[in-house]
Amino acid sequence: MSDNCQCSIIGTGSYMPARVLTNHDLEKLVETSDEWITTRTGIKERRIAAPDETTSDMASEAARRALHTAGIKPEEVDLIIVATVTPDMFFPSTACFVQKKIGATNAVGFDISAACSGFLYALQTARHFLNGGPRKTALVIGAEKLSSLINWTDRNTCVLFGDGAGAAVIRWDDQPDAPGRVISSFMGTDGNLADLLKVPGGGTALPITAENVHLRPNTIHMEGRETFKHAVTRMCQASEKALKEAGLTAQDVKLVIPHQANARIISAIAERLGVPEERTFINLDKYGNTSAATIPVCLDEANRSGRIQRGDILLLVAFGGGFTWASSVIRW
Ligand code: ACO
């Protein structure tokens, strides 16, 4: 999607819960091995939120850190968008809880559900929102407590996911060369493939009842092999589209920040785009797949560690349940 939105990322933050769950810990829960998980996914460990720690708690901490980096007070925030598939509750939205917790008294807020593509969907939504109206500063957050949706007896899925939150402060400005400028974006959806990756129960289609609760319909169900193939194809396509819109090629990209589902997916994308693997950002070994949180957490880690410098071209690209996919090119 090409547009004239004039927005830049002016601050990043992230929060990961303290508890570490290693592959060796999982060996005690299901029939699996550190060797299988490492070679098939690249994941070594993941973070698990405390039982009383909510998605909005993690989102709020990531948001505070992003505001601090940006030098923005909570009252200056006009809009909060939280991308999540693990909201605190059906309603109010998680954004409402974040607004209260960080004291962003002047902000409006709502949630976006686009699974692992959620952060890039939210970024794109915020840009259009800021461009069209009086609101000029947004907090865009990806936050998940996926441990609450995991069937801990299903080895196909329980080894893949983790909890965490990342945030970015987005600001409208009319300086085309402002640092952190989002220069192009692309989004896609294919609802025909919804059954391949879903949490089928707990909504109106399949309410949880005393009769079905033992089947654990409120946990993640995934056709891993099919999802893998679509993830590679769509993330490559999305990358090429956003680069083309920006008038750039893969050779111009200093760092690819891909959704962190599987190291083999990231290698396949890098190879197809012709980007050397050292120009891809990976932290899934530490955190696993945190769905909407992966990209903002990576962006914050890349920013804080000095891995990215002002002027660098970044390519952010994601794929998730829906299926949904999205990309953004940023001049840092
Ligand atoms: N430990 C040991 N063996 C396992 C495990 C495990 N944890 N999990 C599966 N296996 C077994 C399977 O039972 C199967 O055994 P079988 O051949 O006897 O039937 C074998 O390993 C191979 O299983 P596959 O599913 O074919 O393994 P694959 O190499 O495809 O890896 C994986 C599975 C890691 C899930 C991979 O398919 C993948 O990463 N898929 C994409 C995930 C993704 O991108 N998700 C999108 C975003 S998530 C979101 O939106 C919330």
Coordinates of C-alpha atoms and ligand atoms in Angstrom, one line a residue:
M1 CA 0.0 0.0 0.0
S2 CA 1.6 3.3 -1.1
D3 CA 0.5 6.4 0.8
N4 CA 1.6 9.9 1.7
C5 CA 1.5 9.4 5.4
Q6 CA 4.1 11.6 7.1
C7 CA 5.0 9.7 10.2
S8 CA 8.2 8.6 12.0
I9 CA 9.1 6.3 14.8
I10 CA 10.7 8.5 17.6
G11 CA 11.1 6.0 20.4
T12 CA 11.0 2.2 21.1
G13 CA 10.7 0.1 24.3
S14 CA 10.2 -3.5 25.3
Y15 CA 9.5 -5.6 28.3
M16 CA 10.0 -9.4 28.7
P17 CA 8.8 -11.3 31.7
A18 CA 11.5 -12.6 34.1
R19 CA 10.7 -16.3 34.1
V20 CA 12.7 -18.3 31.6
L21 CA 11.4 -21.7 30.2
T22 CA 14.1 -23.6 28.5
N23 CA 13.9 -26.5 26.0
H24 CA 15.2 -28.8 28.7
D25 CA 12.2 -27.7 30.9
L26 CA 9.9 -28.6 28.1
E27 CA 11.5 -32.1 27.8
K28 CA 9.9 -32.7 31.2
L29 CA 6.4 -31.7 30.0
V30 CA 6.1 -33.4 26.6
E31 CA 8.0 -35.9 24.4
T32 CA 10.4 -33.6 22.8
S33 CA 14.1 -32.7 22.9
D34 CA 16.3 -29.6 23.0
E35 CA 17.9 -31.0 19.8
W36 CA 14.5 -31.3 17.9
I37 CA 13.4 -27.8 19.0
T38 CA 16.7 -26.2 18.2
T39 CA 17.2 -27.7 14.7
R40 CA 13.6 -27.3 13.6
T41 CA 12.9 -23.8 15.0
G42 CA 16.1 -22.2 16.4
I43 CA 14.4 -21.6 19.7
K44 CA 16.4 -22.3 22.9
E45 CA 14.2 -20.7 25.5
R46 CA 11.2 -18.4 26.0
R47 CA 9.8 -16.1 28.6
I48 CA 6.6 -16.9 30.6
A49 CA 4.6 -14.1 32.3
A50 CA 3.7 -14.5 36.0
P51 CA 0.2 -15.9 36.6
D52 CA -1.1 -12.5 37.8
E53 CA 0.8 -10.6 35.0
T54 CA -1.6 -9.4 32.3
T55 CA -1.0 -8.4 28.7
S56 CA -1.7 -4.8 29.6
D57 CA 0.9 -5.0 32.4
M58 CA 3.5 -6.0 29.9
A59 CA 2.2 -3.6 27.3
S60 CA 2.3 -0.7 29.8
E61 CA 5.9 -1.3 30.8
A62 CA 7.0 -1.5 27.2
A63 CA 5.1 1.7 26.5
R64 CA 6.7 3.6 29.5
R65 CA 10.1 2.6 28.2
A66 CA 9.3 3.8 24.6
L67 CA 7.9 7.1 25.9
H68 CA 11.1 7.6 28.0
T69 CA 13.3 7.0 24.9
A70 CA 11.2 9.4 22.8
G71 CA 11.2 12.0 25.6
I72 CA 7.4 12.2 25.5
K73 CA 5.1 12.6 28.5
P74 CA 2.1 10.2 28.8
E75 CA -0.3 13.2 28.5
E76 CA 1.1 14.0 25.1
V77 CA -0.1 10.7 23.7
D78 CA -3.2 11.1 21.5
L79 CA -3.7 7.5 20.4
I80 CA -2.9 4.0 21.8
I81 CA -3.2 1.0 19.6
V82 CA -2.5 -2.4 21.1
A83 CA -2.0 -5.4 18.7
T84 CA -2.8 -8.6 20.5
V85 CA -4.6 -11.9 20.3
T86 CA -4.4 -12.3 24.1
P87 CA -6.3 -9.3 25.5
D88 CA -6.8 -9.0 29.2
M89 CA -10.5 -9.6 28.5
F90 CA -13.0 -9.4 25.6
F91 CA -13.7 -5.8 26.6
P92 CA -12.7 -3.2 27.6
S93 CA -9.9 -3.3 25.1
T94 CA -6.3 -3.8 26.4
A95 CA -5.6 -0.3 25.1
C96 CA -8.0 1.1 27.7
F97 CA -6.1 -0.6 30.5
V98 CA -2.8 0.7 29.1
Q99 CA -4.2 4.2 28.9
K100 CA -5.1 4.0 32.6
K101 CA -1.8 2.3 33.8
I102 CA 0.5 4.8 32.0
G103 CA -1.7 7.9 32.7
A104 CA -2.2 8.8 29.0
T105 CA -5.2 10.8 30.0
N106 CA -5.6 12.5 26.6
A107 CA -5.4 9.4 24.4
V108 CA -8.1 7.4 22.7
G109 CA -7.3 3.7 22.4
F110 CA -8.4 0.4 20.8
D111 CA -7.0 -3.0 20.0
I112 CA -6.2 -4.7 16.7
S113 CA -6.3 -8.4 16.1
A114 CA -4.1 -9.6 13.2
A115 CA -2.1 -12.3 15.1
C116 CA 1.6 -12.1 14.3
S117 CA 1.1 -9.4 11.8
G118 CA -0.6 -7.3 14.4
F119 CA 2.1 -4.8 15.1
L120 CA 2.6 -3.8 11.4
Y121 CA -1.2 -3.6 11.0
A122 CA -1.3 -1.3 14.0
L123 CA 1.6 0.8 12.7
Q124 CA -0.2 1.3 9.4
T125 CA -3.5 2.1 11.1
A126 CA -1.7 4.7 13.4
R127 CA 0.0 6.4 10.4
H128 CA -3.3 6.9 8.6
F129 CA -5.0 8.0 11.8
L130 CA -2.3 10.6 12.5
N131 CA -2.1 11.8 9.0
G132 CA -5.8 12.5 8.6
G133 CA -6.6 14.4 11.8
P134 CA -5.7 16.5 14.8
R135 CA -4.0 13.6 16.7
K136 CA -0.2 13.7 16.2
T137 CA 1.4 11.3 18.6
A138 CA 0.6 7.5 18.9
L139 CA 1.8 4.6 21.0
V140 CA 1.8 1.4 18.9
I141 CA 2.2 -1.7 21.0
G142 CA 2.5 -5.4 20.3
A143 CA 1.9 -7.4 23.4
E144 CA 1.0 -11.1 24.1
K145 CA 0.6 -13.6 26.9
L146 CA 0.5 -16.6 24.6
S147 CA 1.2 -18.9 27.5
S148 CA -2.5 -18.4 28.3
L149 CA -3.4 -20.0 24.9
I150 CA -1.1 -22.9 24.9
N151 CA -2.0 -26.6 25.3
W152 CA 0.9 -27.7 27.4
T153 CA 0.3 -31.3 26.3
D154 CA 0.6 -30.6 22.6
R155 CA 4.3 -30.8 21.5
N156 CA 3.5 -29.4 18.1
T157 CA 2.7 -26.0 19.5
C158 CA 3.8 -25.7 23.1
V159 CA 7.5 -25.4 22.2
L160 CA 7.0 -22.5 19.9
F161 CA 5.5 -19.6 21.8
G162 CA 6.3 -17.1 24.6
D163 CA 5.2 -13.9 26.3
G164 CA 6.4 -10.3 26.0
A165 CA 5.7 -6.8 24.7
G166 CA 7.2 -4.1 22.5
A167 CA 6.2 -0.6 21.8
A168 CA 7.0 2.3 19.5
V169 CA 6.1 6.0 19.7
I170 CA 4.9 7.4 16.3
R171 CA 4.8 11.0 15.5
W172 CA 3.3 13.0 12.6
D173 CA 5.7 15.5 11.1
D174 CA 6.1 17.2 7.7
Q175 CA 9.9 16.7 7.4
P176 CA 10.4 14.0 4.7
D177 CA 13.9 13.2 6.0
A178 CA 13.0 13.0 9.7
P179 CA 14.7 10.1 11.5
G180 CA 12.6 6.9 11.9
R181 CA 10.5 7.7 8.8
V182 CA 8.2 5.0 7.6
I183 CA 8.5 5.3 3.9
S184 CA 6.3 2.5 2.6
S185 CA 4.1 -0.3 3.7
F186 CA 2.1 -3.3 2.4
M187 CA -0.6 -5.4 4.0
G188 CA -2.4 -8.7 2.9
T189 CA -5.1 -11.0 4.2
D190 CA -6.5 -14.4 3.1
G191 CA -9.4 -15.5 5.2
N192 CA -9.7 -18.7 3.1
L193 CA -6.8 -20.1 5.0
A194 CA -8.1 -19.2 8.5
D195 CA -8.4 -22.9 9.6
L196 CA -4.6 -23.5 9.3
L197 CA -3.8 -21.4 12.4
K198 CA -6.4 -20.5 15.0
V199 CA -7.7 -20.6 18.5
P200 CA -11.1 -22.1 17.6
G201 CA -12.9 -21.9 20.9
G202 CA -13.9 -19.2 23.4
G203 CA -15.7 -16.9 20.9
T204 CA -19.2 -17.0 19.4
A205 CA -18.4 -19.8 16.9
L206 CA -17.5 -22.2 19.7
P207 CA -18.2 -21.1 23.2
I208 CA -16.4 -23.0 26.0
T209 CA -18.8 -25.3 27.8
A210 CA -18.6 -27.9 30.5
E211 CA -19.0 -30.5 27.7
N212 CA -16.1 -29.3 25.4
V213 CA -13.6 -27.8 27.8
H214 CA -11.6 -31.1 28.0
L215 CA -10.9 -30.8 24.2
R216 CA -9.1 -27.5 25.0
P217 CA -10.7 -25.5 22.1
N218 CA -9.3 -22.3 23.6
T219 CA -5.7 -23.2 22.7
I220 CA -3.6 -22.7 19.6
H221 CA -4.2 -25.1 16.7
M222 CA -1.7 -25.0 13.8
E223 CA -1.0 -26.9 10.6
G224 CA 2.7 -26.2 10.9
R225 CA 4.0 -27.4 7.5
E226 CA 1.3 -25.5 5.5
T227 CA 1.8 -22.4 7.6
F228 CA 5.5 -22.6 7.0
K229 CA 5.1 -22.6 3.2
H230 CA 2.7 -19.7 3.2
A231 CA 4.8 -17.7 5.6
V232 CA 7.9 -17.9 3.3
T233 CA 5.9 -17.0 0.2
R234 CA 3.9 -14.1 1.6
M235 CA 6.8 -12.6 3.6
C236 CA 8.9 -12.5 0.5
Q237 CA 6.1 -11.0 -1.6
A238 CA 5.4 -8.4 1.1
S239 CA 9.1 -7.5 1.3
E240 CA 9.4 -7.0 -2.4
K241 CA 6.2 -4.9 -2.6
A242 CA 7.2 -2.5 0.2
L243 CA 10.7 -2.1 -1.2
K244 CA 9.4 -1.4 -4.7
E245 CA 7.0 1.2 -3.3
A246 CA 10.0 2.8 -1.6
G247 CA 12.0 2.8 -4.8
L248 CA 14.6 0.5 -3.1
T249 CA 16.0 -3.0 -3.6
A250 CA 17.0 -5.7 -1.1
Q251 CA 20.6 -4.5 -1.5
D252 CA 19.7 -1.2 0.1
V253 CA 18.5 -2.9 3.3
K254 CA 20.8 -2.6 6.3
L255 CA 18.7 -4.8 8.5
V256 CA 15.7 -7.1 7.9
I257 CA 13.5 -7.4 11.1
P258 CA 11.3 -10.4 10.4
H259 CA 8.6 -12.0 12.5
Q260 CA 10.3 -14.5 14.8
A261 CA 8.5 -17.8 14.2
N262 CA 11.2 -20.1 13.0
A263 CA 14.9 -19.5 12.1
R264 CA 14.4 -21.7 9.0
I265 CA 11.6 -19.4 7.7
I266 CA 13.9 -16.4 8.2
S267 CA 16.8 -18.1 6.4
A268 CA 14.5 -19.0 3.5
I269 CA 13.3 -15.4 3.2
A270 CA 16.9 -14.0 3.4
E271 CA 18.0 -16.4 0.7
R272 CA 15.1 -15.6 -1.7
L273 CA 15.5 -11.8 -1.2
G274 CA 19.3 -12.1 -1.6
V275 CA 20.0 -10.6 1.8
P276 CA 23.0 -12.0 3.7
E277 CA 21.9 -13.7 6.9
E278 CA 24.0 -11.3 9.0
R279 CA 21.7 -8.6 7.9
T280 CA 18.6 -10.3 9.5
F281 CA 17.8 -9.7 13.1
I282 CA 17.1 -12.8 15.2
N283 CA 16.2 -13.1 18.9
L284 CA 13.8 -16.1 18.7
D285 CA 16.5 -18.2 20.4
K286 CA 15.8 -16.2 23.6
Y287 CA 12.1 -15.5 23.3
G288 CA 10.4 -17.9 20.8
N289 CA 7.4 -16.6 18.9
T290 CA 5.7 -13.8 20.8
S291 CA 3.2 -13.1 18.0
A292 CA 2.5 -9.3 17.7
A293 CA 5.3 -8.5 20.1
T294 CA 8.2 -10.0 18.0
I295 CA 8.8 -7.0 15.7
P296 CA 8.7 -4.2 18.2
V297 CA 10.8 -6.1 20.6
C298 CA 13.4 -6.8 17.9
L299 CA 13.3 -3.1 16.8
D300 CA 13.9 -2.0 20.4
E301 CA 16.8 -4.4 20.9
A302 CA 18.3 -3.4 17.5
N303 CA 17.9 0.3 18.5
R304 CA 19.3 0.0 22.0
S305 CA 22.3 -2.2 21.1
G306 CA 23.4 0.2 18.4
R307 CA 22.8 -2.4 15.6
I308 CA 21.0 0.2 13.6
Q309 CA 22.2 3.8 13.0
R310 CA 20.4 6.9 11.7
G311 CA 19.9 6.7 8.0
D312 CA 19.9 2.9 7.8
I313 CA 17.1 1.3 5.7
L314 CA 15.1 -1.3 7.7
L315 CA 12.7 -3.8 6.3
L316 CA 10.1 -5.1 8.8
V317 CA 8.0 -8.1 7.7
A318 CA 5.5 -10.3 9.4
F319 CA 3.1 -13.2 8.8
G320 CA 0.4 -14.7 11.0
G321 CA -3.0 -16.3 11.6
G322 CA -5.8 -15.2 9.3
F323 CA -3.7 -15.5 7.2
T324 CA -2.4 -12.0 7.5
W325 CA 0.9 -10.5 6.3
A326 CA 2.5 -7.1 6.2
S327 CA 5.7 -5.1 5.7
S328 CA 7.2 -1.7 6.3
V329 CA 10.3 0.0 5.0
I330 CA 11.8 2.6 7.4
R331 CA 14.7 5.0 7.1
W332 CA 16.0 4.9 10.6
Ligands
ACO1 N1 9.3 -32.5 19.5 C1 9.6 -33.6 18.8 N2 8.9 -33.9 17.7 C2 8.0 -33.1 17.3 C3 7.6 -31.9 17.9 C4 8.4 -31.6 19.1 N3 8.2 -30.5 19.8 N4 6.6 -31.3 17.3 C5 6.3 -32.1 16.2 N5 7.1 -33.2 16.2 C6 7.1 -34.3 15.3 C7 5.8 -34.4 14.5 O1 4.9 -35.2 15.3 C8 6.2 -35.1 13.3 O2 6.4 -36.5 13.5 P1 5.9 -37.6 12.5 O3 6.7 -37.3 11.2 O4 6.2 -38.9 13.1 O5 4.4 -37.3 12.2 C9 7.6 -34.6 13.0 O6 8.1 -34.0 14.3 C10 7.7 -33.5 11.9 O7 6.6 -32.6 12.2 P2 6.4 -31.3 11.3 O8 5.2 -30.6 11.7 O9 6.4 -31.7 9.8 O10 7.7 -30.5 11.6 P3 8.3 -29.2 10.8 O11 9.6 -29.5 10.4 O12 7.3 -28.7 9.9 O13 8.4 -28.2 12.0 C11 7.1 -26.3 12.9 C12 7.2 -27.8 12.8 C13 8.3 -25.9 13.7 C14 5.8 -26.0 13.6 C15 7.2 -25.6 11.5 O14 6.3 -26.2 10.7 C16 6.9 -24.1 11.6 O15 7.6 -23.3 12.1 N6 5.7 -23.7 11.0 C17 5.4 -22.3 10.8 C18 5.0 -21.6 12.1 C19 4.6 -20.1 11.8 O16 5.2 -19.5 11.0 N7 3.6 -19.6 12.4 C20 3.1 -18.3 12.0 C21 3.0 -17.4 12.9 S1 2.2 -17.9 14.4 C22 0.8 -16.9 14.7 O17 0.3 -16.2 13.9 C23 0.2 -17.0 16.2

